[in-house]
Coordinates of C-alpha atoms in Angstrom, one line a residue:
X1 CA 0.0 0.0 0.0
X2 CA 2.8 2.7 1.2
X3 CA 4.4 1.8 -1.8
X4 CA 1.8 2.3 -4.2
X5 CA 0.7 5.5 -2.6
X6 CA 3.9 6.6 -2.5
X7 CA 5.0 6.2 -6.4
X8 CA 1.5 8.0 -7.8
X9 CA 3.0 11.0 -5.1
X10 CA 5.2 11.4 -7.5
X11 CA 2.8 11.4 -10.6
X12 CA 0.4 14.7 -9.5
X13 CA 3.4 17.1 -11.0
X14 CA 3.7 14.4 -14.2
X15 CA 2.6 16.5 -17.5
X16 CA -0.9 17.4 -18.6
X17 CA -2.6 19.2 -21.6
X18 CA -1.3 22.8 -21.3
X19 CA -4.4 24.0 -22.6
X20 CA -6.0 24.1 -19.1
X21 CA -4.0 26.8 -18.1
X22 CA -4.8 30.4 -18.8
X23 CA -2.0 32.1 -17.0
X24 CA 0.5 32.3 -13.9
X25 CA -1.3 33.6 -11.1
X26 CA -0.4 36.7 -9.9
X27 CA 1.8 37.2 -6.8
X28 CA 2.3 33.5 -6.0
X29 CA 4.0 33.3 -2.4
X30 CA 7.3 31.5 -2.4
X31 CA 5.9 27.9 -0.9
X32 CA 3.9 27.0 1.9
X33 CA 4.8 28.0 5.7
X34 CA 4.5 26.0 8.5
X35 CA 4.1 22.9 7.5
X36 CA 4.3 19.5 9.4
X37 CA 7.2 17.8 9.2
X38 CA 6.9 15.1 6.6
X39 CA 7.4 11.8 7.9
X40 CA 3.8 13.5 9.9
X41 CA 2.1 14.1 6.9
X42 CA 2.9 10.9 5.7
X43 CA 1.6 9.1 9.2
X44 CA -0.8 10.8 8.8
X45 CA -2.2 10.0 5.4
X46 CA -1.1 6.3 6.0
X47 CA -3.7 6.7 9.1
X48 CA -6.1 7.8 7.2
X49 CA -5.7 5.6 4.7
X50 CA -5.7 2.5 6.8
X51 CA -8.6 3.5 8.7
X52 CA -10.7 2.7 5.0
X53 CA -8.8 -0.1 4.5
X54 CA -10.9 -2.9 2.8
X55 CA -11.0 -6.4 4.0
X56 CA -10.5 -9.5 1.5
X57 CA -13.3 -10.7 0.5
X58 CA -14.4 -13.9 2.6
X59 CA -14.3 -16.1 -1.1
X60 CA -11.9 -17.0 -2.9
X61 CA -11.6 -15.2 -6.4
X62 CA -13.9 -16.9 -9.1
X63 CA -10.9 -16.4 -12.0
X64 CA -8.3 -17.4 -9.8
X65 CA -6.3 -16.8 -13.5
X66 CA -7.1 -13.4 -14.1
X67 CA -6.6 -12.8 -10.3
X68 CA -2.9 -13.9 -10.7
X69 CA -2.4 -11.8 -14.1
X70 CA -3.7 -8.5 -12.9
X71 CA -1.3 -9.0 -9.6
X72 CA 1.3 -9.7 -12.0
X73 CA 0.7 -6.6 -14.0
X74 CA 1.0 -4.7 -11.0
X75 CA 4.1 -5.8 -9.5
X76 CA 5.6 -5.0 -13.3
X77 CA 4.5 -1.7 -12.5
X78 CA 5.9 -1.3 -9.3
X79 CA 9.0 -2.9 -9.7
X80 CA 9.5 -0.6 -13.0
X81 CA 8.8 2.8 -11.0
X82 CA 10.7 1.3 -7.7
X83 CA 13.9 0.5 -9.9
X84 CA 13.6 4.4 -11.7
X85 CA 13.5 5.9 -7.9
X86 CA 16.5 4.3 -7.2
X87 CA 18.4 5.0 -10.0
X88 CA 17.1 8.3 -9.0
X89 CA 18.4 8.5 -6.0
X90 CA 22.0 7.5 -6.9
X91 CA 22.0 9.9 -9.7
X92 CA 21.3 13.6 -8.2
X93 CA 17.4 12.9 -8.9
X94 CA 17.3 12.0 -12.5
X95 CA 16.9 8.3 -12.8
X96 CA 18.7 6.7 -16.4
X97 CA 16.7 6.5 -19.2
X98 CA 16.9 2.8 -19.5
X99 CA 14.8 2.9 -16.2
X100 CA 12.8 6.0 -17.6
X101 CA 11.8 3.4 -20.4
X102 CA 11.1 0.3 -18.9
X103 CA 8.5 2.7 -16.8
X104 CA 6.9 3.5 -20.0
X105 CA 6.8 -0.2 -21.2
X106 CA 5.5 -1.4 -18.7
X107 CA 2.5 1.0 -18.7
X108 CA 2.4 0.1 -22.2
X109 CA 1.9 -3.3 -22.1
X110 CA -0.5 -3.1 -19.4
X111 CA -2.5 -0.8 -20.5
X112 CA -2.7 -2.8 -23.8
X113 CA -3.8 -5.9 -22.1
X114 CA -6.8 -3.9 -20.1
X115 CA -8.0 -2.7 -22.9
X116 CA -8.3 -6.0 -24.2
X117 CA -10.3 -7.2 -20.9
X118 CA -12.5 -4.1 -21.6
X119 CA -13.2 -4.2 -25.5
X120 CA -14.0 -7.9 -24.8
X121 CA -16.4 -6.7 -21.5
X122 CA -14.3 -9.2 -19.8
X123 CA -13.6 -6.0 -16.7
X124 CA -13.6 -8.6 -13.7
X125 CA -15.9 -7.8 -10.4
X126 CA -14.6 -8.0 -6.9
X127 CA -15.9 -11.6 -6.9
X128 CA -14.0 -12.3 -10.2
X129 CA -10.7 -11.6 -8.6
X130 CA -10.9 -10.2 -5.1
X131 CA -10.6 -6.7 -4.0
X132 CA -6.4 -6.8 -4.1
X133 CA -6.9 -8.1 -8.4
X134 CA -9.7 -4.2 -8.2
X135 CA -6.6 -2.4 -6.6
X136 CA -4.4 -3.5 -8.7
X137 CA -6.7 -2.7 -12.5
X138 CA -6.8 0.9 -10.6
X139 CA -3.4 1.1 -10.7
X140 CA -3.0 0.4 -14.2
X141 CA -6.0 2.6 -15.0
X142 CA -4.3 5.2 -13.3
X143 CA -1.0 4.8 -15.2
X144 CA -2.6 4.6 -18.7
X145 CA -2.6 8.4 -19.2
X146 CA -0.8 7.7 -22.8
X147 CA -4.7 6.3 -23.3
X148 CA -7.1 8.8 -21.8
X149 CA -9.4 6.9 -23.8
X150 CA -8.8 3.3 -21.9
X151 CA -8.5 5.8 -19.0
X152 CA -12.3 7.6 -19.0
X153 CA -13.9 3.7 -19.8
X154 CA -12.0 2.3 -16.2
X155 CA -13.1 5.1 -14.6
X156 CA -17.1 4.7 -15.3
X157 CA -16.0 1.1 -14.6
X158 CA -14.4 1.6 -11.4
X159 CA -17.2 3.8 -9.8
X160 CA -19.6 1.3 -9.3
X161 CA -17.1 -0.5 -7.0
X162 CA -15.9 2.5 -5.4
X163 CA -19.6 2.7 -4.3
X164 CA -19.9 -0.9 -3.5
X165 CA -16.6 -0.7 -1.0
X166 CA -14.6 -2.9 -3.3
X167 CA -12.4 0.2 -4.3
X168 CA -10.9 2.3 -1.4
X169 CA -12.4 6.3 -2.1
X170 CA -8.9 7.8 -2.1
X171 CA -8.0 5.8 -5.1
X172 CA -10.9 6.6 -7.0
X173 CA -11.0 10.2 -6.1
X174 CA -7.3 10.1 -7.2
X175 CA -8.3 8.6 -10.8
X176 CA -11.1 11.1 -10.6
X177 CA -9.5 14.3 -10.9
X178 CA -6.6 12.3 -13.1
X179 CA -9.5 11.4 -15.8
X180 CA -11.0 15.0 -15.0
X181 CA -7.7 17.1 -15.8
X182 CA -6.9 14.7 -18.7
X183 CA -10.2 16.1 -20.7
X184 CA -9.6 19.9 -19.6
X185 CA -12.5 19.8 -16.9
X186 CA -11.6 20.9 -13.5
X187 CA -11.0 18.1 -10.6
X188 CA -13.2 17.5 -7.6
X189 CA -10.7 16.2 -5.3
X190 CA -7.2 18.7 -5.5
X191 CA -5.1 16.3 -5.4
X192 CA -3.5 17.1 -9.5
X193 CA -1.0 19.2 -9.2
X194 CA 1.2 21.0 -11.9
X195 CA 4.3 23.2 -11.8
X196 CA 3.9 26.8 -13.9
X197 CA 6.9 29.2 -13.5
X198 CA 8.5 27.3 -10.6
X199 CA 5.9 27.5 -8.3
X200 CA 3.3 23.9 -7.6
X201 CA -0.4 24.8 -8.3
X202 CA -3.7 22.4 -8.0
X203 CA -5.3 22.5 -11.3
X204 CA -8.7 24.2 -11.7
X205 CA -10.9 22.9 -9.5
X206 CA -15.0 22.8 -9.6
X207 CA -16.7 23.6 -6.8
X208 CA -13.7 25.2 -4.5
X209 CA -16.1 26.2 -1.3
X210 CA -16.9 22.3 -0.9
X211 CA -13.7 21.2 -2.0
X212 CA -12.7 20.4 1.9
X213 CA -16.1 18.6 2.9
X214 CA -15.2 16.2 -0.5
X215 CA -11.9 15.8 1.4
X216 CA -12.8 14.7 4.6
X217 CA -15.8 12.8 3.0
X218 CA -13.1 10.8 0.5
X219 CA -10.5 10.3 3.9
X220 CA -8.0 12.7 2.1
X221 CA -5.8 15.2 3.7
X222 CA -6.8 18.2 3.6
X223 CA -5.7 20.3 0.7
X224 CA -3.0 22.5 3.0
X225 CA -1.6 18.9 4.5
X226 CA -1.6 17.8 1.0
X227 CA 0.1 20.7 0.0
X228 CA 2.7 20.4 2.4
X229 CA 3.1 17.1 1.7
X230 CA 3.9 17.2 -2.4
X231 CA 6.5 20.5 -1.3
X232 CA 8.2 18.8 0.5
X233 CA 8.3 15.5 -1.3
X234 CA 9.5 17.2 -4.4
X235 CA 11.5 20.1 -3.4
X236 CA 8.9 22.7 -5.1
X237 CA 7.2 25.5 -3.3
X238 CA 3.4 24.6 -3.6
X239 CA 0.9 27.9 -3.3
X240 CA -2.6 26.7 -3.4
X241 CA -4.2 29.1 -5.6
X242 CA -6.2 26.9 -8.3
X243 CA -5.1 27.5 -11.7
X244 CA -7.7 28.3 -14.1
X245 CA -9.5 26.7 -17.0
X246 CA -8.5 28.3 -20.5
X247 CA -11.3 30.5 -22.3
X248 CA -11.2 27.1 -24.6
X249 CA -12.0 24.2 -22.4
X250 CA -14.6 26.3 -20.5

């Protein structure tokens, strides 16, 4: 679980269409002050994570097969980004590209075998291959940006077991606003991120007086301890003044 969490951290500054951005904000302060330290924050979301942790389910998973693949698939995408954040970390934060490229093939090739499952209406249930086989197809869905199309289906896929309890609501709020900043639309969550003139911004956000009830009601952070959390964990100073939707995408 920390492990997971920890490497799609790292995605909310990865690119996004720069055609949701209208401008720099004006006057941006220089990061946030007084923030937690960060092994807190990161207690802290672990806490909160845990506390809507889902139980396996009491049967065991009806395609025991597909159950074993989507695992698989999974720990190819783990063990991709794990090997990158080392290389990373021996290299001044830049991780080589041979690492940089097995990330991408691995996406690839899971992606391409989920869209296969879902062209064929073959997407397993929580029955098919227990909650752990749901976590991992989120993960994929949430690494298949390269195919926003594969991307939107999981999503309307995956909400109907978010509901159910079979998908934890961080994770699909998460793939929520990933799906959402992906078309140009504003997220409901805050937890994307991008970087405009050195300076961390959410991106546009609907709904921003409600934005904190969503939080707490999803068992997020809230957006300042989130904040805190991505500037430190990146090095960049985070202001938490939305960005704005382009005249286009409105």
């Amino acid at each position: 679980m920390t492990s997971i969490r920890a490497a799609l951290l790292a995605l909310t500054l990865a690119s996004a269409p720069t055609t949701v951005i209208a401008a720099e904000p004006a006057a941006a302060p220089a990061g946030l002050k007084d923030c937690p330290p960060f092994e807190a924050l990161r207690t802290l979301e672990a806490d909160k994570i845990a506390a809507r942790q889902l139980k396996p389910l009491d049967s065991k998973p009806a395609k025991p097969e597909l159950h074993k693949e989507l695992l698989a698939m999974m720990e190819r995408d783990q063990n991709a980004r794990s090997n990158a954040a080392a290389s990373a970390k021996a290299n001044g934060g830049r991780p080589d590209q041979p690492f940089i490229l097995a990330i991408f093939q691995a996406d690839q090739e899971n992606s391409s075998r989920m869209r296969e499952l879902v062209d064929a209406g073959q997407f397993p249930s929580a029955k098919d291959v227990g909650r752990d086989g749901i976590r991992a197809a989120w993960l994929i869905a949430a690494h298949s940006d390269r195919d926003p199309e594969l991307q939107g289906k999981l999503l309307k896929l995956l909400e109907p077991l978010a509901k159910s309890g079979d998908l934890v609501p961080q994770d699909f709020a998460l793939l929520s606003d990933r799906v959402s900043v992906a078309r140009g639309e504003p997220q409901r969550y805050g937890t994307q991120f991008r970087a405009v003139g050195g300076i961390s911004h959410p991106q546009p956000i609907a709904d921003v007086a409600t934005l904190e009830k969503r939080r707490a009601d999803t068992g997020l952070l809230t957006l300042q301890e989130y904040g805190c959390l991505l500037q430190q964990f990146h090095g960049i100073p985070v202001d938490l003044t939305p960005l704005e939707l382009a005249p286009a995408a409105r």
